Coordinates of N, CA and C in Angstrom, one line a residue:
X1 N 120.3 7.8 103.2 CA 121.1 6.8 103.9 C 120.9 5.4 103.4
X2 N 119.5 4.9 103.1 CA 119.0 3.9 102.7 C 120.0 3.4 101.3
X3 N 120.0 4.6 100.4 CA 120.3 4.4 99.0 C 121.9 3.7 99.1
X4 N 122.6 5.0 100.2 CA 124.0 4.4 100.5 C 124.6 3.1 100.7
X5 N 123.2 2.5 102.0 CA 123.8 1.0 102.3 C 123.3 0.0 101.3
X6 N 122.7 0.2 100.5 CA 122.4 -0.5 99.2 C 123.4 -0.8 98.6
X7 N 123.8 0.6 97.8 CA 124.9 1.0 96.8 C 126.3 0.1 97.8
X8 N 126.3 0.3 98.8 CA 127.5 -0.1 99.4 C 127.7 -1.7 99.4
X9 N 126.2 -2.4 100.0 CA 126.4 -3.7 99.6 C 126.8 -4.1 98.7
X10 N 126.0 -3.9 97.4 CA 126.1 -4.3 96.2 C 127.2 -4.1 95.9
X11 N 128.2 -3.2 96.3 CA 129.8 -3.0 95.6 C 130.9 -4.1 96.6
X12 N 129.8 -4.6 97.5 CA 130.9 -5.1 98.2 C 130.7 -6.7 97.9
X13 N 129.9 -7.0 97.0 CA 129.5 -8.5 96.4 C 130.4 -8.7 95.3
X14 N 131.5 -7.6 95.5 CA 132.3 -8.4 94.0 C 133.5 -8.9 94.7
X15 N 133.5 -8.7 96.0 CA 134.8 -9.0 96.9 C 134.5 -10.8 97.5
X16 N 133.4 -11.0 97.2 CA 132.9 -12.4 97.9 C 133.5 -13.6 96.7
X17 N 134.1 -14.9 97.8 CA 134.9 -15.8 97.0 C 133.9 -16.7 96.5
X18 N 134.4 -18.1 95.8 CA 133.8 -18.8 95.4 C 133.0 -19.7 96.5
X19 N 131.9 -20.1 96.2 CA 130.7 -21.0 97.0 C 132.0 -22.0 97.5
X20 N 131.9 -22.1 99.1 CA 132.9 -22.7 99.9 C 131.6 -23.4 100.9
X21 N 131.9 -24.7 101.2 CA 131.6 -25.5 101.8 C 132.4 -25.5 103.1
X22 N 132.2 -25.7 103.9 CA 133.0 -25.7 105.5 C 132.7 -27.0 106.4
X23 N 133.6 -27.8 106.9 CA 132.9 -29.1 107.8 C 133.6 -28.8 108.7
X24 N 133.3 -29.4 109.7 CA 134.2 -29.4 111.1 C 133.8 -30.8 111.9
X25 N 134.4 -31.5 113.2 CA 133.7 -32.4 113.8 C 134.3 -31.8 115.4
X26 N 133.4 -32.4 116.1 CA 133.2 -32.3 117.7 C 133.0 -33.3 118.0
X27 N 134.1 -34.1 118.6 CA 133.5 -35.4 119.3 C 133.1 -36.6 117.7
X28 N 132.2 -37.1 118.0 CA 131.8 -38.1 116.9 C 130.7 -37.4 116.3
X29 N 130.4 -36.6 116.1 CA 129.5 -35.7 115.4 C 130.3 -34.4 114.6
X30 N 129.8 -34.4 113.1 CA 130.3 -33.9 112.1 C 129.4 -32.8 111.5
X31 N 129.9 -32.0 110.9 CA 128.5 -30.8 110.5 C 129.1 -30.6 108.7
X32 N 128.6 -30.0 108.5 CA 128.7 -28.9 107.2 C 127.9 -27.6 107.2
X33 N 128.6 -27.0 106.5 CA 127.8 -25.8 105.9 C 128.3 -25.0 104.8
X34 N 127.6 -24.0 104.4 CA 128.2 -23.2 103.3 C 128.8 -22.1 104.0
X35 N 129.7 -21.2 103.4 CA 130.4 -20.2 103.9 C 129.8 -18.6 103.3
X36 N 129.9 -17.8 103.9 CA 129.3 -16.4 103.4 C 130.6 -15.9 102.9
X37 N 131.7 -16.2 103.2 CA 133.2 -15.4 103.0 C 134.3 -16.3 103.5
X38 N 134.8 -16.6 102.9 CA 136.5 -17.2 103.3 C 137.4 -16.7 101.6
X39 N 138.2 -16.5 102.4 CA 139.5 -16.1 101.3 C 141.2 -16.9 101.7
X40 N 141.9 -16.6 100.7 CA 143.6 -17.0 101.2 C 144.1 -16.3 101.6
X41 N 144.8 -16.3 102.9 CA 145.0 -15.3 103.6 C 146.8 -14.9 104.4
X42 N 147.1 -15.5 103.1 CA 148.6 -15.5 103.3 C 149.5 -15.6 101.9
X43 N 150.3 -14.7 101.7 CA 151.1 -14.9 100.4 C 152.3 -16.0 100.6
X44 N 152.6 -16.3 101.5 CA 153.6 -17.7 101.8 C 153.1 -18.7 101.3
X45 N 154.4 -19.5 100.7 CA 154.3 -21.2 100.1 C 154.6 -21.8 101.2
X46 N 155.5 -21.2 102.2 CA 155.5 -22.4 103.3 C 155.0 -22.4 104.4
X47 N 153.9 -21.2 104.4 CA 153.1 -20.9 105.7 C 151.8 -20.7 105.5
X48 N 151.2 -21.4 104.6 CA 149.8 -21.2 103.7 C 148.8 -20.9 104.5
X49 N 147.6 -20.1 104.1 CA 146.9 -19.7 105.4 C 145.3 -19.7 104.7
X50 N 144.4 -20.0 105.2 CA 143.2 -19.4 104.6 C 142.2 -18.7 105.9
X51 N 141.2 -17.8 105.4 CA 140.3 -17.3 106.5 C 138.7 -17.5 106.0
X52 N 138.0 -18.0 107.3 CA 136.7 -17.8 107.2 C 136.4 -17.2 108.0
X53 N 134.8 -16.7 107.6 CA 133.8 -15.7 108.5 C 133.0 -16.7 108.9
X54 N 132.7 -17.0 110.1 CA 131.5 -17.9 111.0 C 129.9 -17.2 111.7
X55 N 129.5 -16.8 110.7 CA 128.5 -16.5 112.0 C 128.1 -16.9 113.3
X56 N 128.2 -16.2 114.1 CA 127.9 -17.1 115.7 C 126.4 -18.0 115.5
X57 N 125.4 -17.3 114.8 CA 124.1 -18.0 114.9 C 124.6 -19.7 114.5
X58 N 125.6 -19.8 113.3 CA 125.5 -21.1 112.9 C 126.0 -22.1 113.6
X59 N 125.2 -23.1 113.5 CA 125.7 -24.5 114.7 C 127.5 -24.8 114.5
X60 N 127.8 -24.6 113.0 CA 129.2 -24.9 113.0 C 130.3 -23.7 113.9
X61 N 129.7 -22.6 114.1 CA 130.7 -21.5 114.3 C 131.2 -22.6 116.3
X62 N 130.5 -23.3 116.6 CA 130.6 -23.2 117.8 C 131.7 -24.9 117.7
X63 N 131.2 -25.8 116.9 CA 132.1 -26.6 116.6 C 133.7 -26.5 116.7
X64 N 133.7 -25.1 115.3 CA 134.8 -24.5 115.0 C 135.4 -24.7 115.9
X65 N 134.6 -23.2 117.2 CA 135.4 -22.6 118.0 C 136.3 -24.2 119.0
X66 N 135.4 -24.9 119.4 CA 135.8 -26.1 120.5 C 136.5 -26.7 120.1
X67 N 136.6 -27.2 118.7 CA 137.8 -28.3 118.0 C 138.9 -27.7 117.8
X68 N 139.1 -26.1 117.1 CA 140.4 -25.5 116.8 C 140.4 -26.3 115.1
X69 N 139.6 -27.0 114.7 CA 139.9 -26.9 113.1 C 138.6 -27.1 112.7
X70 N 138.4 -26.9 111.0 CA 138.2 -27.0 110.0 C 138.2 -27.2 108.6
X71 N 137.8 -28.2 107.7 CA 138.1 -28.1 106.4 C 137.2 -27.2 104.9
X72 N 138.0 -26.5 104.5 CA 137.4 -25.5 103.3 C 137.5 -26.3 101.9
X73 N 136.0 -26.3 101.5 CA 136.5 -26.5 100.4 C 136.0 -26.0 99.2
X74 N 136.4 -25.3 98.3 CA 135.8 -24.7 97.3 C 135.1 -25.6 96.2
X75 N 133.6 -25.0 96.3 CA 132.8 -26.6 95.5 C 132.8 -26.3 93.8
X76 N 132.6 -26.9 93.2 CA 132.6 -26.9 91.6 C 131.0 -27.0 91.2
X77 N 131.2 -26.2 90.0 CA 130.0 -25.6 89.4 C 128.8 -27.1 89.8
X78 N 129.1 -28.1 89.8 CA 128.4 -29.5 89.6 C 127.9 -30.0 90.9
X79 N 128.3 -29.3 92.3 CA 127.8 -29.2 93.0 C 126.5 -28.5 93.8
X80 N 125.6 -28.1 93.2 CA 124.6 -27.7 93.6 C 123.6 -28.1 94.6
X81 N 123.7 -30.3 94.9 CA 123.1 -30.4 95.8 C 123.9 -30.6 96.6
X82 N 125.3 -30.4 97.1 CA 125.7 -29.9 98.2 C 125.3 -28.7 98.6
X83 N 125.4 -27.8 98.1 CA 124.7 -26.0 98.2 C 123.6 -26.6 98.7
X84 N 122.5 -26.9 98.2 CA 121.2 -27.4 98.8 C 121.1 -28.3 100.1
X85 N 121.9 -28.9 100.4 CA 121.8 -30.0 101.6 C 123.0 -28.9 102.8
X86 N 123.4 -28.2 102.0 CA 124.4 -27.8 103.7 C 124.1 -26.1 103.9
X87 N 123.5 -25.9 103.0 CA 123.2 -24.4 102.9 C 121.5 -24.1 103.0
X88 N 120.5 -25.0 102.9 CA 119.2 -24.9 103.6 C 119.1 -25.4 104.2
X89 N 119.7 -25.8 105.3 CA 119.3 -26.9 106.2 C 120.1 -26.6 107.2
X90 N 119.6 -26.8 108.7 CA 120.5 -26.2 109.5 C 120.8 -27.6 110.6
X91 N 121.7 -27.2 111.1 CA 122.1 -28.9 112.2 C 121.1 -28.8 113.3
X92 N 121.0 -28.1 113.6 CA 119.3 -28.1 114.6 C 118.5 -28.8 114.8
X93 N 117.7 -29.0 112.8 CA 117.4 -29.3 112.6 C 117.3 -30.5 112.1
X94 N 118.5 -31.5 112.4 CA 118.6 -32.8 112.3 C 120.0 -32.7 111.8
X95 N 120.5 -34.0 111.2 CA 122.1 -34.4 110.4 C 121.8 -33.3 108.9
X96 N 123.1 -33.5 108.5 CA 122.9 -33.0 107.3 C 123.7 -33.4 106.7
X97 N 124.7 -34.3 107.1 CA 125.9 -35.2 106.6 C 125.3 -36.2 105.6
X98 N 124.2 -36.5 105.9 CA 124.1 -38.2 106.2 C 123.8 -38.6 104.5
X99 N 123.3 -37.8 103.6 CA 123.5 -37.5 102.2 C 124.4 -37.1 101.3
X100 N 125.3 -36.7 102.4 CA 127.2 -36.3 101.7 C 127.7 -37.7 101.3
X101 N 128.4 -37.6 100.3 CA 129.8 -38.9 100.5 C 131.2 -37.9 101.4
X102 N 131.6 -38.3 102.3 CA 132.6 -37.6 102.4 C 134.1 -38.7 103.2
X103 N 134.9 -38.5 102.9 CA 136.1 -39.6 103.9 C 136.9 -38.9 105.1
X104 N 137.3 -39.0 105.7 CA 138.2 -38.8 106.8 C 139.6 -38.2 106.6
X105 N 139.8 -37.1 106.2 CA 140.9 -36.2 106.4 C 142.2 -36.4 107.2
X106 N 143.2 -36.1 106.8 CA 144.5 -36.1 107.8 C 144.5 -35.8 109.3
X107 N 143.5 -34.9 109.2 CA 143.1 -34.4 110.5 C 141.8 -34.9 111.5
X108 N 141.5 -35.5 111.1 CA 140.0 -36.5 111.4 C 139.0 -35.5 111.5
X109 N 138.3 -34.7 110.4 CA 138.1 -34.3 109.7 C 137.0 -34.5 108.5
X110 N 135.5 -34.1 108.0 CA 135.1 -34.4 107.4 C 135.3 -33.9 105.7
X111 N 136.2 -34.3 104.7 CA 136.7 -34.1 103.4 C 135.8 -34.5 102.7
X112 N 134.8 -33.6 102.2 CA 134.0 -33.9 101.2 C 134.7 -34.7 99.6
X113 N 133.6 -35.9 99.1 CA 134.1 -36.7 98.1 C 134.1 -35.5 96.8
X114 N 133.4 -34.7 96.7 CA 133.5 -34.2 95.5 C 133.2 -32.3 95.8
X115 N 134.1 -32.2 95.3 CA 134.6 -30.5 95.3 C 135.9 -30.2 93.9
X116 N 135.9 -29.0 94.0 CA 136.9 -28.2 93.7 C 138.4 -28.7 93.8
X117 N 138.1 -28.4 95.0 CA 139.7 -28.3 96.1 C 139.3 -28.2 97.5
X118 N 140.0 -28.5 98.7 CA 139.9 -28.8 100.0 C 141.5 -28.2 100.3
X119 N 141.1 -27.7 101.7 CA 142.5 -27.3 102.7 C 142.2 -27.8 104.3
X120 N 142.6 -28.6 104.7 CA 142.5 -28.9 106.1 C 143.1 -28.3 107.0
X121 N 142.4 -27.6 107.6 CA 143.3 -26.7 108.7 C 143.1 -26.9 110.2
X122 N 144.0 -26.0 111.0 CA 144.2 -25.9 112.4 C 143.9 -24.6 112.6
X123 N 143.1 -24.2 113.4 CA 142.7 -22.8 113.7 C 144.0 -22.2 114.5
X124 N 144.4 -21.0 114.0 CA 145.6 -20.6 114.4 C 145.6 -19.3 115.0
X125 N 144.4 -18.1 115.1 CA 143.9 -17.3 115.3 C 142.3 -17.1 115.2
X126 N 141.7 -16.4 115.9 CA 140.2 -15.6 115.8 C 140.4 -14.3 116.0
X127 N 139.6 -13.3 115.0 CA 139.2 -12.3 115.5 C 137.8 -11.9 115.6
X128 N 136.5 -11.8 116.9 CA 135.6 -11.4 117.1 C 135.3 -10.3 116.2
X129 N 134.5 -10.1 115.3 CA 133.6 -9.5 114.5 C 132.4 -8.7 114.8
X130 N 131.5 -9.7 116.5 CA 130.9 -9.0 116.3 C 129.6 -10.1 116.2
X131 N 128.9 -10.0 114.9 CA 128.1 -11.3 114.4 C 128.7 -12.2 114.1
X132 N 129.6 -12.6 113.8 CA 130.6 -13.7 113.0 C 132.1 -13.4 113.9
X133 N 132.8 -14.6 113.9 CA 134.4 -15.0 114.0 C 134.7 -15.3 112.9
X134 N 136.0 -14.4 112.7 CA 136.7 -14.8 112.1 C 138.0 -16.0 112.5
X135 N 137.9 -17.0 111.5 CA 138.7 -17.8 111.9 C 139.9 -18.1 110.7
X136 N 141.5 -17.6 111.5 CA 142.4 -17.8 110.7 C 142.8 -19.5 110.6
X137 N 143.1 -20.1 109.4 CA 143.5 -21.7 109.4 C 145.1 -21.8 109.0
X138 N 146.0 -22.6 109.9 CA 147.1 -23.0 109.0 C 146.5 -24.0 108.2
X139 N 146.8 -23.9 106.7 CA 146.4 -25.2 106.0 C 147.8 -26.2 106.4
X140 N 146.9 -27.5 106.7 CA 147.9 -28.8 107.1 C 148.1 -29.9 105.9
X141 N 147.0 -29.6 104.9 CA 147.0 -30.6 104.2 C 145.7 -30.0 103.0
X142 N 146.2 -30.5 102.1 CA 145.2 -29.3 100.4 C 145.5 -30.7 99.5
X143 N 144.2 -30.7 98.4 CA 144.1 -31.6 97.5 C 143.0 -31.0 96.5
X144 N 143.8 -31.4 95.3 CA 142.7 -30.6 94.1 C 141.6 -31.8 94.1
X145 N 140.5 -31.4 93.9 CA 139.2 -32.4 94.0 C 139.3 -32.8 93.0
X146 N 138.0 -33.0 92.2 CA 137.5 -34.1 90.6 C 136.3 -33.1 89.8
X147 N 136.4 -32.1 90.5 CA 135.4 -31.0 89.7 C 135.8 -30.2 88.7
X148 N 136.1 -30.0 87.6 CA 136.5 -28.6 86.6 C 136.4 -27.4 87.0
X149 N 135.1 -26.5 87.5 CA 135.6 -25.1 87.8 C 134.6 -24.8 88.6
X150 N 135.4 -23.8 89.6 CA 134.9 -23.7 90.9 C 133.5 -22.6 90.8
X151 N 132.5 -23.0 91.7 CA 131.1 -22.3 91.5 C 131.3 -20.8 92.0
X152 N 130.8 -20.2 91.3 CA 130.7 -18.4 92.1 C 129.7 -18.3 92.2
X153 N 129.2 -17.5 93.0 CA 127.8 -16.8 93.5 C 127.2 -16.5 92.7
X154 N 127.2 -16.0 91.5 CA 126.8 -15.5 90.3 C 126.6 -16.8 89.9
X155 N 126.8 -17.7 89.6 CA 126.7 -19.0 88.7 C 125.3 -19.7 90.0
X156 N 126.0 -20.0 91.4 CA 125.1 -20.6 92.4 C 123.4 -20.1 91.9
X157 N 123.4 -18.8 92.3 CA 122.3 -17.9 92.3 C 121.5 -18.0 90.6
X158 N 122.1 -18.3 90.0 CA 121.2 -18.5 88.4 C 120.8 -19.9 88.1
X159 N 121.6 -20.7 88.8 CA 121.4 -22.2 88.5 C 120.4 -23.0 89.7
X160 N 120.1 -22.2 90.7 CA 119.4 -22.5 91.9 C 118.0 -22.9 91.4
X161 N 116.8 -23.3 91.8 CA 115.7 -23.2 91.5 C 115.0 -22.1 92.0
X162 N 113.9 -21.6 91.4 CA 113.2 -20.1 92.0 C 112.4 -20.4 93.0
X163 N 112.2 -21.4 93.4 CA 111.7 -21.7 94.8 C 113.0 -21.6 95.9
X164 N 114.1 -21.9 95.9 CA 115.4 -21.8 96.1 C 115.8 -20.6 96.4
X165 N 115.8 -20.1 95.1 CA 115.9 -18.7 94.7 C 115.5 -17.6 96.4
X166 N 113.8 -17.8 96.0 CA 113.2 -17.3 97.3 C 113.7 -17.6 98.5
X167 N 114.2 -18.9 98.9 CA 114.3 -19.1 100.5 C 115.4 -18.6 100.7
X168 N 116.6 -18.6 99.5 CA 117.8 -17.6 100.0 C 117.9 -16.4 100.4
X169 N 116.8 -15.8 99.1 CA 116.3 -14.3 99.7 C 115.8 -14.2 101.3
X170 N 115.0 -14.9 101.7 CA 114.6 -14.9 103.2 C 115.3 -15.6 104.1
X171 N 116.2 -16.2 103.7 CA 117.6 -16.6 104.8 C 118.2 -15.4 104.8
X172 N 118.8 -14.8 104.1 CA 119.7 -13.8 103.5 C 119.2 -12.9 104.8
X173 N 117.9 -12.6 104.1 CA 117.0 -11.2 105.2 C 117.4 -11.5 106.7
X174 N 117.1 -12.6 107.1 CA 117.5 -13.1 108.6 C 118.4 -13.1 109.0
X175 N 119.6 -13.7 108.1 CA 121.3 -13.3 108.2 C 121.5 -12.4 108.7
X176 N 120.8 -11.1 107.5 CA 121.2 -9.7 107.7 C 121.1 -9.2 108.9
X177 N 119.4 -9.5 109.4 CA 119.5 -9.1 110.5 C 119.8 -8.9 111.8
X178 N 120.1 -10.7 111.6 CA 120.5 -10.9 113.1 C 122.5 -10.5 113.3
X179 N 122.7 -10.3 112.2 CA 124.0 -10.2 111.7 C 124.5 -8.1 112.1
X180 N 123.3 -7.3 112.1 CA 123.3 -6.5 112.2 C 123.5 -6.2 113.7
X181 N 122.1 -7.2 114.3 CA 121.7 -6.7 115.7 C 123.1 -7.2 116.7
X182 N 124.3 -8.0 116.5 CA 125.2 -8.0 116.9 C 126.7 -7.6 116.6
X183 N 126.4 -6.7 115.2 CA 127.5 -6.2 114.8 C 128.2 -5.0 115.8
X184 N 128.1 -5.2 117.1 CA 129.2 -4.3 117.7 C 128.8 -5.0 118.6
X185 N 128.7 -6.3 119.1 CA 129.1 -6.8 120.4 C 130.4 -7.5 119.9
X186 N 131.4 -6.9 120.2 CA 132.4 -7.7 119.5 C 133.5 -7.6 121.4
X187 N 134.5 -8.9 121.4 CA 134.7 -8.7 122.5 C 136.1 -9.4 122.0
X188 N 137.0 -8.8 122.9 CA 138.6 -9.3 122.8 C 138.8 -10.6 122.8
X189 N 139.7 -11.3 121.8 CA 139.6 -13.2 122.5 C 141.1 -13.4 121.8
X190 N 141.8 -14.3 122.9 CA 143.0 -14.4 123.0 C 142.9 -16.1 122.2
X191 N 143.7 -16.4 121.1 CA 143.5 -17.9 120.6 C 144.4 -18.9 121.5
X192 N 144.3 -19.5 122.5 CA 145.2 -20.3 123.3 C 145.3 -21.6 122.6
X193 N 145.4 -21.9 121.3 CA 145.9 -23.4 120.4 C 144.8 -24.0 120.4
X194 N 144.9 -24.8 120.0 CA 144.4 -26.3 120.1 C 143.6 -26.7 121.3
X195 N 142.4 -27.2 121.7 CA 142.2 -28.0 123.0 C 142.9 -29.4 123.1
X196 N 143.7 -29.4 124.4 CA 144.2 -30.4 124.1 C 143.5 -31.7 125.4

């Protein structure tokens, strides 16, 4: 059984998008973090959609949930100390903004200065997961960034440092597990808009 969920992981690591950065704000307080999974999640030009996966453990999943938006942005290979500053570091544990450049979004909104590409969205659905929400976004507003080509996991993971290296492995482990121990509390949730 062991060999299964291995083999099974590993096949499902080719399905994961490019290293996505996620911000949201609550009030006058702003977060970041890295994403485990977001994709495009609509074939419409005039109804453009994207989806992330939230772990509940992460400080932002709860942001998310309260404000009804967030901005995605796909980071470029040249970003690595964003990966480092929003992806070891947890909001708990102090700001983690406070070494970003980032400006103010259509949506008031934290828009990182340098990425890929960015989509500002309005949460337009959730579906309970479980360990993570899924959060559907209408994109409201998209801009190509100042980076050449967007970082994949394969690229993140070789360019990291091996002290790095290591702490992801033992984040990872913890992810998994706590990601496990709630993967079937999953509970019905109706998305009622926007708080207004």
């Amino acid at each position: 059984m062991t060999n299964l969920m291995d083999q099974t992981y590993d096949l499902l690591r080719h399905l994961t998008s490019p290293i996505v950065a996620i911000t949201s704000r609550r009030g006058n307080e702003v977060n970041g973090m890295i994403a485990n999974s977001a994709s495009r999640a609509s074939l419409s030009k005039e109804k453009p959609r994207v989806s992330a996966y939230i772990h509940k453990f992460n400080y932002s999943h709860d942001m998310i949930f309260e404000s009804g938006r967030f901005v995605m942005h796909v980071l470029g290979e040249e970003d690595l100390v964003t990966v480092d500053r929003l992806g070891f570091a947890s909001r708990r544990d102090g700001p983690k903004m406070q070494d970003i450049t980032y400006s103010t979004g259509e949506l008031g909104l934290p828009v990182l200065d340098n990425c890929y590409c960015y989509f500002e969205c309005d949460v337009v659905n959730v579906m309970d997961t479980g360990g993570s929400t899924l959060f559907l976004g209408a994109v409201r507003h998209t801009a190509r960034g100042n980076r050449e080509r967007p970082m994949t996991p394969t690229y993140m993971r070789d360019a990291i440092s091996d002290e790095r290296r290591r702490e992801y492995v033992e984040n990872l482990a913890i992810a998994q597990r706590q990601a496990t121990e709630r993967a079937d509390e999953m509970r019905a949730v109706v998305w009622r808009g926007l708080p207004r």
